[in-house]
Tab-separated table of C-alpha atoms in Angstrom:
chain	number	residue	atom	x	y	z
A	1	MET	CA	-5.805	5.427	36.800
A	2	LYS	CA	-7.051	1.870	36.475
A	3	TYR	CA	-6.164	0.546	33.046
A	4	LYS	CA	-8.470	-1.872	31.291
A	5	TYR	CA	-7.402	-3.909	28.266
A	6	PRO	CA	-9.314	-6.285	25.987
A	7	ASP	CA	-9.189	-10.013	26.720
A	8	LYS	CA	-5.627	-11.249	26.360
A	9	VAL	CA	-4.021	-13.966	24.287
A	10	PRO	CA	-1.257	-15.353	26.572
A	11	PHE	CA	2.215	-14.451	25.306
A	12	TYR	CA	3.382	-18.074	25.507
A	13	LYS	CA	0.812	-18.977	22.802
A	14	PHE	CA	2.393	-16.345	20.597
A	15	LEU	CA	5.914	-17.512	21.501
A	16	ILE	CA	5.235	-21.197	20.753
A	17	LYS	CA	4.079	-20.299	17.229
A	18	SER	CA	6.413	-17.305	16.710
A	19	SER	CA	8.328	-18.694	13.709
A	20	THR	CA	5.085	-19.698	11.941
A	21	ILE	CA	3.456	-16.363	12.826
A	22	ALA	CA	6.515	-14.531	11.478
A	23	LYS	CA	5.903	-16.163	8.089
A	24	ASN	CA	2.170	-15.421	8.001
A	25	PRO	CA	0.336	-13.865	10.970
A	26	ILE	CA	-3.072	-13.632	9.250
A	27	PRO	CA	-4.389	-17.146	10.135
A	28	PHE	CA	-3.452	-16.559	13.793
A	29	HIS	CA	-5.082	-13.130	13.848
A	30	LYS	CA	-8.252	-14.655	12.395
A	31	LYS	CA	-8.224	-17.528	14.920
A	32	TRP	CA	-7.794	-15.189	17.901
A	33	PHE	CA	-10.393	-12.703	16.639
A	34	ASN	CA	-12.890	-15.548	16.288
A	35	GLU	CA	-12.039	-17.019	19.708
A	36	VAL	CA	-11.451	-13.887	21.803
A	37	GLY	CA	-13.431	-11.128	20.046
A	38	ASP	CA	-12.994	-8.253	17.580
A	39	THR	CA	-10.274	-6.762	19.802
A	40	PHE	CA	-7.650	-8.638	21.841
A	41	ALA	CA	-4.393	-7.867	23.641
A	42	ILE	CA	-0.947	-9.472	24.012
A	43	LYS	CA	1.626	-8.450	26.656
A	44	SER	CA	5.007	-8.572	24.909
A	45	PRO	CA	8.384	-8.325	26.693
A	46	PHE	CA	9.713	-6.481	23.620
A	47	TYR	CA	6.929	-3.963	22.936
A	48	GLY	CA	4.782	-3.956	26.115
A	49	HIS	CA	1.003	-4.052	25.651
A	50	ILE	CA	-0.075	-4.699	22.067
A	51	VAL	CA	-3.741	-4.451	21.093
A	52	LEU	CA	-5.030	-5.845	17.802
A	53	THR	CA	-8.470	-4.971	16.474
A	54	ARG	CA	-10.851	-5.408	13.550
A	55	ASP	CA	-13.404	-3.082	15.170
A	56	ALA	CA	-14.353	-0.043	13.057
A	57	VAL	CA	-15.237	2.226	16.023
A	58	LEU	CA	-11.885	1.689	17.747
A	59	THR	CA	-10.050	2.093	14.417
A	60	LYS	CA	-11.813	5.382	13.583
A	61	HIS	CA	-11.149	6.627	17.142
A	62	MET	CA	-7.427	5.940	16.693
A	63	LEU	CA	-7.015	7.177	13.099
A	64	GLN	CA	-9.566	9.961	12.989
A	65	LYS	CA	-11.552	11.051	16.046
A	66	ASN	CA	-8.653	11.180	18.545
A	67	HIS	CA	-5.755	11.011	16.074
A	68	LYS	CA	-3.677	13.648	17.913
A	69	VAL	CA	-3.171	11.204	20.790
A	70	TYR	CA	-2.041	8.401	18.447
A	71	HIS	CA	1.323	8.653	16.739
A	72	LYS	CA	3.099	6.210	14.474
A	73	SER	CA	4.838	3.610	16.648
A	74	LYS	CA	8.585	3.025	16.845
A	75	ILE	CA	8.029	0.164	14.386
A	76	GLN	CA	7.646	2.841	11.710
A	77	THR	CA	9.291	5.982	13.102
A	78	THR	CA	12.492	4.205	14.169
A	79	TYR	CA	12.887	0.772	12.570
A	80	LEU	CA	11.261	1.422	9.182
A	81	SER	CA	12.617	4.971	8.812
A	82	LYS	CA	16.166	3.649	9.278
A	83	TYR	CA	15.836	2.064	5.837
A	84	VAL	CA	13.364	4.225	3.920
A	85	GLY	CA	13.916	7.645	5.455
A	86	TYR	CA	11.902	9.949	7.697
A	87	GLY	CA	9.158	10.936	5.276
A	88	LEU	CA	5.366	11.178	5.326
A	89	LEU	CA	4.876	7.470	6.023
A	90	THR	CA	7.325	7.233	8.933
A	91	SER	CA	7.210	10.663	10.632
A	92	SER	CA	4.894	11.922	13.373
A	93	GLY	CA	3.837	15.078	15.198
A	94	GLU	CA	4.716	18.592	14.055
A	95	TYR	CA	7.288	17.512	11.484
A	96	TRP	CA	4.759	15.207	9.769
A	97	LEU	CA	2.148	17.999	9.712
A	98	LYS	CA	4.648	20.447	8.224
A	99	GLN	CA	5.619	17.945	5.480
A	100	ARG	CA	2.010	16.967	4.760
A	101	ARG	CA	0.996	20.613	4.279
A	102	LEU	CA	3.955	21.145	1.965
A	103	ILE	CA	3.471	18.030	-0.190
A	104	GLN	CA	-0.341	17.728	-0.229
A	105	PRO	CA	-0.876	20.242	-3.099
A	106	ALA	CA	1.252	18.080	-5.452
A	107	PHE	CA	-1.264	15.237	-4.914
A	108	HIS	CA	-4.485	17.205	-5.264
A	109	LYS	CA	-6.867	15.588	-7.723
A	110	GLU	CA	-6.375	18.356	-10.294
A	111	LYS	CA	-2.581	18.004	-10.171
A	112	ILE	CA	-2.761	14.215	-10.532
A	113	GLN	CA	-5.145	14.643	-13.470
A	114	ASN	CA	-2.342	16.582	-15.185
A	115	LEU	CA	-0.139	13.481	-14.758
A	116	VAL	CA	-2.698	11.118	-16.326
A	117	ALA	CA	-1.099	11.320	-19.786
A	118	ILE	CA	2.327	10.374	-18.329
A	119	ILE	CA	0.775	7.548	-16.296
A	120	ASN	CA	-1.179	6.213	-19.277
A	121	LYS	CA	1.849	6.320	-21.610
A	122	ALA	CA	3.945	4.342	-19.096
A	123	VAL	CA	1.099	1.826	-18.632
A	124	ILE	CA	0.657	1.239	-22.380
A	125	GLU	CA	4.423	0.795	-22.880
A	126	GLN	CA	4.431	-1.934	-20.234
A	127	VAL	CA	1.205	-3.615	-21.423
A	128	ASN	CA	2.688	-3.831	-24.935
A	129	LYS	CA	5.552	-5.926	-23.501
A	130	ILE	CA	3.234	-8.621	-22.109
A	131	ASN	CA	3.774	-12.052	-23.633
A	132	SER	CA	0.607	-13.651	-24.986
A	133	GLU	CA	1.868	-17.238	-25.098
A	134	GLY	CA	0.766	-19.540	-22.251
A	135	PHE	CA	0.376	-18.831	-18.549
A	136	VAL	CA	2.759	-16.335	-16.945
A	137	GLU	CA	3.320	-15.290	-13.353
A	138	LEU	CA	1.420	-12.038	-13.029
A	139	TYR	CA	3.053	-10.240	-10.090
A	140	PRO	CA	6.470	-9.568	-11.697
A	141	ILE	CA	4.700	-8.010	-14.706
A	142	MET	CA	2.547	-5.764	-12.516
A	143	ASN	CA	5.540	-4.920	-10.311
A	144	GLU	CA	7.547	-3.799	-13.333
A	145	LEU	CA	4.589	-1.792	-14.627
A	146	ALA	CA	3.915	-0.062	-11.300
A	147	PHE	CA	7.598	0.760	-10.791
A	148	GLU	CA	7.809	2.310	-14.262
A	149	VAL	CA	4.674	4.382	-13.630
A	150	VAL	CA	6.025	5.764	-10.333
A	151	ALA	CA	9.469	6.374	-11.867
A	152	LYS	CA	8.054	8.194	-14.923
A	153	SER	CA	5.577	10.209	-12.805
A	154	LEU	CA	8.286	11.173	-10.315
A	155	PHE	CA	11.223	11.708	-12.661
A	156	ASN	CA	9.651	11.663	-16.124
A	157	PHE	CA	12.703	11.128	-18.351
A	158	SER	CA	15.550	12.371	-16.160
A	159	ALA	CA	16.804	8.994	-14.895
A	160	GLU	CA	18.676	6.263	-16.761
A	161	LYS	CA	16.982	2.865	-17.124
A	162	ASP	CA	19.854	0.970	-15.433
A	163	THR	CA	19.822	3.436	-12.530
A	164	LEU	CA	16.095	2.880	-11.942
A	165	LYS	CA	16.552	-0.901	-12.194
A	166	ARG	CA	19.211	-0.735	-9.490
A	167	LEU	CA	16.913	1.393	-7.326
A	168	GLN	CA	14.107	-1.128	-7.806
A	169	PHE	CA	16.410	-3.989	-6.751
A	170	ILE	CA	17.542	-2.118	-3.615
A	171	ILE	CA	14.013	-1.183	-2.528
A	172	GLU	CA	12.820	-4.795	-2.848
A	173	LYS	CA	15.847	-6.099	-0.888
A	174	LEU	CA	15.251	-3.562	1.887
A	175	GLN	CA	11.546	-4.398	2.174
A	176	LEU	CA	12.245	-8.103	2.649
A	177	PHE	CA	14.827	-7.442	5.348
A	178	ILE	CA	12.671	-4.890	7.201
A	179	VAL	CA	9.980	-7.552	7.650
A	180	LYS	CA	12.506	-10.049	9.034
A	181	GLU	CA	13.851	-7.528	11.527
A	182	LEU	CA	10.392	-6.373	12.672
A	183	ARG	CA	8.873	-9.821	13.105
A	184	MET	CA	11.892	-11.405	14.775
A	185	PRO	CA	13.446	-8.648	16.940
A	186	TYR	CA	15.097	-11.312	19.133
A	187	LYS	CA	17.413	-12.132	16.187
A	188	LYS	CA	18.881	-8.621	15.989
A	189	LEU	CA	22.250	-9.733	17.439
A	190	TRP	CA	22.397	-12.527	14.856
A	191	TYR	CA	21.664	-10.097	12.009
A	192	THR	CA	24.484	-7.875	13.306
A	193	LEU	CA	26.982	-10.736	13.635
A	194	THR	CA	26.211	-12.131	10.165
A	195	GLY	CA	26.633	-8.693	8.568
A	196	GLU	CA	23.022	-8.526	7.301
A	197	ILE	CA	22.336	-5.153	8.933
A	198	LYS	CA	25.618	-3.735	7.616
A	199	TYR	CA	24.843	-4.983	4.073
A	200	HIS	CA	21.348	-3.487	4.065
A	201	MET	CA	22.521	-0.147	5.498
A	202	LYS	CA	25.032	-0.045	2.623
A	203	LEU	CA	22.095	-0.481	0.216
A	204	VAL	CA	20.290	2.400	1.980
A	205	LYS	CA	23.320	4.624	1.396
A	206	GLU	CA	23.443	3.619	-2.287
A	207	SER	CA	19.712	4.275	-2.831
A	208	ARG	CA	20.022	7.733	-1.279
A	209	SER	CA	23.050	8.474	-3.451
A	210	ILE	CA	21.131	7.471	-6.613
A	211	ILE	CA	18.185	9.745	-5.773
A	212	ASN	CA	20.487	12.599	-4.730
A	213	ALA	CA	22.219	12.465	-8.136
A	214	ILE	CA	18.819	12.674	-9.896
A	215	ILE	CA	17.825	15.677	-7.735
A	216	GLU	CA	21.114	17.452	-8.422
A	217	GLN	CA	20.771	16.808	-12.160
A	218	ARG	CA	17.255	18.282	-12.075
A	219	ARG	CA	18.353	21.324	-10.058
A	220	ARG	CA	20.946	22.087	-12.771
A	221	SER	CA	18.446	21.572	-15.578
A	222	GLU	CA	16.420	24.483	-16.887
A	223	GLU	CA	13.823	22.246	-18.541
A	224	GLU	CA	10.299	21.736	-17.184
A	225	HIS	CA	9.234	18.113	-16.818
A	226	ASP	CA	5.701	18.490	-15.339
A	227	ASP	CA	6.395	15.558	-13.001
A	228	LEU	CA	6.215	15.089	-9.241
A	229	LEU	CA	9.890	15.943	-8.748
A	230	ASP	CA	9.285	19.383	-10.317
A	231	MET	CA	6.360	19.886	-7.926
A	232	LEU	CA	8.371	18.762	-4.876
A	233	LEU	CA	11.327	20.977	-5.820
A	234	SER	CA	9.114	24.035	-6.216
A	235	ALA	CA	7.058	23.423	-3.029
A	236	LYS	CA	7.656	26.122	-0.380
A	237	TYR	CA	7.213	26.138	3.378
A	238	GLU	CA	5.341	29.057	4.976
A	239	ASP	CA	8.643	30.897	5.476
A	240	GLY	CA	9.455	30.640	1.754
A	241	THR	CA	12.154	27.953	2.060
A	242	HIS	CA	12.294	24.672	0.112
A	243	MET	CA	12.996	21.075	1.121
A	244	SER	CA	16.663	20.106	1.481
A	245	ASN	CA	18.064	17.262	-0.635
A	246	ASN	CA	17.870	14.930	2.381
A	247	GLN	CA	14.195	15.742	2.911
A	248	LEU	CA	13.490	15.231	-0.796
A	249	ILE	CA	15.292	11.868	-0.720
A	250	ASP	CA	13.214	10.770	2.307
A	251	GLU	CA	9.936	11.654	0.582
A	252	ILE	CA	10.950	10.144	-2.780
A	253	LEU	CA	12.029	6.856	-1.164
A	254	ILE	CA	8.684	6.687	0.642
A	255	LEU	CA	6.828	7.357	-2.619
A	256	PHE	CA	8.712	4.513	-4.307
A	257	VAL	CA	8.168	2.081	-1.417
A	258	ALA	CA	4.536	2.989	-0.763
A	259	GLY	CA	3.612	3.752	-4.355
A	260	HIS	CA	4.812	0.886	-6.495
A	261	GLU	CA	4.511	-2.361	-4.553
A	262	THR	CA	1.046	-1.599	-3.151
A	263	THR	CA	-0.277	-0.914	-6.659
A	264	ALA	CA	1.441	-3.997	-8.112
A	265	ASN	CA	-0.202	-6.125	-5.418
A	266	ALA	CA	-3.643	-4.598	-5.957
A	267	LEU	CA	-3.488	-5.022	-9.740
A	268	THR	CA	-2.421	-8.658	-9.385
A	269	PHE	CA	-5.309	-9.438	-7.032
A	270	THR	CA	-7.794	-7.512	-9.209
A	271	LEU	CA	-6.883	-9.289	-12.451
A	272	LYS	CA	-6.918	-12.689	-10.746
A	273	LEU	CA	-10.375	-11.999	-9.251
A	274	LEU	CA	-11.707	-10.823	-12.621
A	275	ALA	CA	-10.318	-13.901	-14.377
A	276	GLN	CA	-11.929	-16.122	-11.695
A	277	ASN	CA	-15.323	-14.413	-12.063
A	278	LYS	CA	-16.180	-14.619	-15.744
A	279	ASN	CA	-19.562	-12.841	-15.556
A	280	ILE	CA	-18.009	-9.863	-13.811
A	281	LEU	CA	-15.074	-9.872	-16.248
A	282	LYS	CA	-17.527	-9.782	-19.155
A	283	GLN	CA	-19.200	-6.648	-17.738
A	284	VAL	CA	-15.824	-4.915	-17.356
A	285	GLU	CA	-14.828	-5.896	-20.918
A	286	THR	CA	-18.123	-4.471	-22.238
A	287	GLU	CA	-17.497	-1.200	-20.382
A	288	VAL	CA	-13.902	-0.995	-21.681
A	289	VAL	CA	-14.961	-1.588	-25.310
A	290	LYS	CA	-17.771	0.977	-25.003
A	291	ALA	CA	-15.370	3.619	-23.617
A	292	ASN	CA	-12.753	2.788	-26.254
A	293	ASP	CA	-15.275	3.244	-29.079
A	294	LYS	CA	-15.747	6.892	-28.063
A	295	ASN	CA	-12.150	7.831	-28.925
A	296	LEU	CA	-11.620	9.751	-25.668
A	297	SER	CA	-8.518	11.107	-23.949
A	298	PRO	CA	-7.192	8.987	-21.030
A	299	LEU	CA	-8.672	11.477	-18.527
A	300	GLN	CA	-12.084	11.353	-20.248
A	301	GLU	CA	-11.911	7.538	-20.357
A	302	LEU	CA	-11.479	7.391	-16.578
A	303	SER	CA	-14.918	8.950	-16.090
A	304	GLN	CA	-16.493	6.210	-18.268
A	305	LEU	CA	-15.072	3.261	-16.305
A	306	ASP	CA	-17.292	3.211	-13.212
A	307	TYR	CA	-17.799	-0.568	-13.029
A	308	THR	CA	-14.055	-1.134	-13.515
A	309	LYS	CA	-13.481	1.194	-10.544
A	310	CYS	CA	-15.991	-0.768	-8.427
A	311	CYS	CA	-14.129	-4.004	-9.230
A	312	ILE	CA	-10.827	-2.494	-8.121
A	313	GLU	CA	-12.415	-1.159	-4.919
A	314	GLU	CA	-13.857	-4.578	-4.136
A	315	SER	CA	-10.455	-6.160	-4.765
A	316	LEU	CA	-8.936	-3.608	-2.346
A	317	ARG	CA	-11.537	-4.629	0.222
A	318	LEU	CA	-10.679	-8.329	0.004
A	319	TYR	CA	-6.929	-7.854	-0.375
A	320	PRO	CA	-5.887	-4.448	0.996
A	321	PRO	CA	-2.166	-3.980	0.197
A	322	ALA	CA	-1.750	-1.891	3.378
A	323	TRP	CA	-3.229	-4.818	5.301
A	324	ILE	CA	-2.333	-3.658	8.813
A	325	THR	CA	-1.651	-0.286	10.425
A	326	ASP	CA	-0.432	0.628	13.908
A	327	ARG	CA	-0.259	3.575	16.293
A	328	VAL	CA	0.998	4.228	19.835
A	329	ASN	CA	-0.854	6.527	22.248
A	330	ILE	CA	1.277	9.390	23.587
A	331	GLU	CA	-1.021	9.803	26.612
A	332	ASP	CA	-3.521	7.648	28.505
A	333	ASP	CA	-6.741	7.205	26.540
A	334	SER	CA	-10.115	5.501	26.853
A	335	ILE	CA	-12.402	4.117	24.183
A	336	ASN	CA	-15.492	1.940	24.630
A	337	ASP	CA	-14.858	0.029	27.887
A	338	TYR	CA	-11.078	0.109	27.518
A	339	VAL	CA	-8.539	2.377	29.199
A	340	PHE	CA	-5.131	2.243	27.517
A	341	LYS	CA	-1.933	3.248	29.281
A	342	LYS	CA	0.351	5.682	27.457
A	343	GLY	CA	2.716	3.720	25.180
A	344	THR	CA	0.245	1.005	24.134
A	345	ILE	CA	0.712	-0.211	20.556
A	346	ILE	CA	-2.633	-0.600	18.796
A	347	GLY	CA	-2.808	-2.341	15.446
A	348	THR	CA	-5.800	-2.542	13.131
A	349	SER	CA	-5.965	-5.480	10.770
A	350	ILE	CA	-7.539	-3.754	7.773
A	351	TYR	CA	-7.627	-7.215	6.152
A	352	GLU	CA	-9.861	-8.561	8.948
A	353	LEU	CA	-11.896	-5.348	9.280
A	354	HIS	CA	-12.764	-5.669	5.572
A	355	ARG	CA	-13.907	-9.261	6.158
A	356	ASN	CA	-15.740	-8.693	9.423
A	357	SER	CA	-19.258	-10.160	9.013
A	358	SER	CA	-20.593	-7.522	11.443
A	359	TYR	CA	-20.098	-4.987	8.648
A	360	TRP	CA	-20.174	-6.934	5.382
A	361	ASP	CA	-22.713	-9.352	3.866
A	362	HIS	CA	-20.979	-12.508	2.618
A	363	PRO	CA	-17.574	-10.874	3.227
A	364	GLU	CA	-15.551	-13.563	1.421
A	365	LEU	CA	-17.485	-13.028	-1.821
A	366	PHE	CA	-16.111	-10.863	-4.651
A	367	ASN	CA	-19.058	-8.561	-5.274
A	368	PRO	CA	-18.264	-5.217	-6.983
A	369	SER	CA	-21.909	-4.083	-6.732
A	370	ARG	CA	-21.227	-3.251	-3.065
A	371	PHE	CA	-19.541	-0.123	-4.440
A	372	PHE	CA	-22.422	1.047	-6.636
A	373	GLU	CA	-23.315	4.653	-5.809
A	374	GLU	CA	-26.545	3.679	-4.026
A	375	ASN	CA	-24.688	1.286	-1.679
A	376	ARG	CA	-21.603	3.361	-0.848
A	377	LYS	CA	-23.070	5.302	2.080
A	378	ASP	CA	-23.670	2.098	4.051
A	379	ILE	CA	-20.223	0.569	3.573
A	380	MET	CA	-17.751	3.465	3.535
A	381	PRO	CA	-17.476	3.695	7.373
A	382	TYR	CA	-15.901	0.200	7.282
A	383	TYR	CA	-13.744	0.593	4.179
A	384	MET	CA	-10.167	1.777	4.728
A	385	PRO	CA	-7.741	0.488	2.081
A	386	PHE	CA	-5.961	3.868	2.107
A	387	GLY	CA	-6.286	4.423	5.866
A	388	ALA	CA	-8.513	7.091	7.411
A	389	GLY	CA	-8.356	10.522	8.993
A	390	PRO	CA	-5.635	13.144	8.425
A	391	ARG	CA	-3.092	10.454	7.494
A	392	LEU	CA	-5.237	9.079	4.675
A	393	CYS	CA	-2.813	7.934	1.958
A	394	ILE	CA	-1.683	11.015	0.049
A	395	GLY	CA	-1.428	9.019	-3.195
A	396	ASN	CA	-4.913	7.451	-3.188
A	397	ASN	CA	-6.124	9.335	-6.302
A	398	PHE	CA	-2.864	8.586	-8.118
A	399	ALA	CA	-3.191	4.861	-7.302
A	400	MET	CA	-6.827	4.633	-8.396
A	401	TYR	CA	-6.146	6.402	-11.708
A	402	GLU	CA	-3.165	4.146	-12.380
A	403	MET	CA	-5.110	0.956	-11.599
A	404	ILE	CA	-8.165	1.897	-13.691
A	405	LEU	CA	-5.952	2.857	-16.651
A	406	THR	CA	-4.002	-0.413	-16.331
A	407	VAL	CA	-7.064	-2.678	-16.235
A	408	ASN	CA	-8.460	-0.671	-19.140
A	409	ALA	CA	-5.254	-1.008	-21.221
A	410	ILE	CA	-4.929	-4.747	-20.525
A	411	LEU	CA	-8.541	-5.606	-21.347
A	412	LYS	CA	-8.435	-3.491	-24.513
A	413	LYS	CA	-5.626	-5.666	-25.800
A	414	PHE	CA	-6.102	-9.080	-24.109
A	415	HIS	CA	-8.630	-11.553	-22.910
A	416	ILE	CA	-7.479	-12.957	-19.559
A	417	THR	CA	-7.905	-16.433	-18.075
A	418	THR	CA	-6.461	-18.068	-14.983
A	419	ASP	CA	-5.894	-21.502	-13.450
A	420	ASP	CA	-7.902	-23.144	-10.643
A	421	LYS	CA	-5.440	-22.255	-7.886
A	422	PRO	CA	-6.988	-20.291	-5.006
A	423	ILE	CA	-5.474	-16.926	-4.113
A	424	LYS	CA	-2.632	-17.142	-1.609
A	425	VAL	CA	-1.068	-14.193	0.201
A	426	ASN	CA	2.232	-13.322	1.837
A	427	PRO	CA	1.708	-10.522	4.386
A	428	LEU	CA	4.996	-8.608	4.396
A	429	ILE	CA	5.030	-4.808	4.854
A	430	THR	CA	2.346	-4.976	2.179
A	431	LEU	CA	0.005	-7.858	1.359
A	432	LYS	CA	1.700	-9.685	-1.502
A	433	PRO	CA	0.034	-12.183	-3.865
A	434	VAL	CA	1.689	-15.591	-4.238
A	435	ASP	CA	1.859	-17.708	-7.385
A	436	VAL	CA	-0.846	-15.935	-9.429
A	437	ASN	CA	-0.770	-17.128	-13.048
A	438	ILE	CA	-2.658	-15.484	-15.885
A	439	LYS	CA	-2.902	-16.243	-19.573
A	440	PHE	CA	-3.098	-13.199	-21.865
A	441	SER	CA	-4.753	-13.952	-25.208
A	442	LEU	CA	-4.647	-11.222	-27.846
A	443	ARG	CA	-8.065	-9.924	-28.797
A	444	GLU	CA	-9.057	-10.038	-32.435
A	445	ARG	CA	-9.065	-6.584	-33.942
A	446	SER	CA	-12.370	-5.591	-35.480
A	447	THR	CA	-12.076	-3.977	-38.925
């Protein structure tokens, strides 16, 4: 078969800039997309052919239409899973399908709605800790909040505070090192010699031990907690068996990694964008006050916060936390004019897809009205903050509920302002905000 790849960016161009690209690949992706086209290729001596795209048709083909041919690449199934376990995010093939079928019911909308009270309580506890004196760095506050929400939703009250703090520290350390190892594979020998790999594998062992102790404690307990751990423990395969402790640890680690940092990032970007756009912020504040005046339950409030939801969705378009996704084809495949040899790594820059002017009017503009009901049909084919196809993020409803409730709780209590600094990003495993400062001013209580 004659293989045909998109126009190539010569590998030496990548090599010359490799250390700069390792710190932030987004400007280089943008430059090459603009110069070469919406899809380009690089021939790497480490990974073979790599294709990068911001084309919606190719992305949907890979993630949805022909998804059975495209598995997670070794980047995730081997390198990432070494640190965070072989769970839903990092597994492929039959094992992934088996796990997805088992775990999916715990994340159905109705089940997550039952968790709303736990989520909202954790959110309010964290919002009440926010300091209202002067500008503060926003990300650490949102990171703490999101971690607490995941921890309470997963474990409710069965884990000690210090234990969860240690777990949070380990997960953040591992994420930083994973990025280093993935972006600079040629330094692997150096990481081995300096003991960095050994140190981080020790942290992996500790994190698994912490979660195992929580699972064992829960297995011995006769109490019902109505949290995700209860649901995961009671989930049965078709043959009536349950997940082993190791399988549970894999899935719980993935939920922590995928579930807390992504939400912390998204909330930071959303609040910064709202504070920058005062007219939009005013509309959200009006909606929040109106919903609050009705004295509703948290679940009922969610249904009243449509414009707030649109703002979060628009923030996820501009700054998708899962900013890039990759697959490798397990057999030869053709799409458009291209013919890809088996083993080709194909990455979609969701960040660039969401800013592609072929699909979006004024793509750099923060415009929540794009997500009004009458406009959604036109834009949804190009909107993929949670992925697409069968591997659509299992926690998307959970994340949206958490983010809406958080924005709601913050704007009930505070008026927010920000400085003139533009938004800067650090694209690690997730797209992280850099140096976002917000001032929280207590609202006057009406009597």
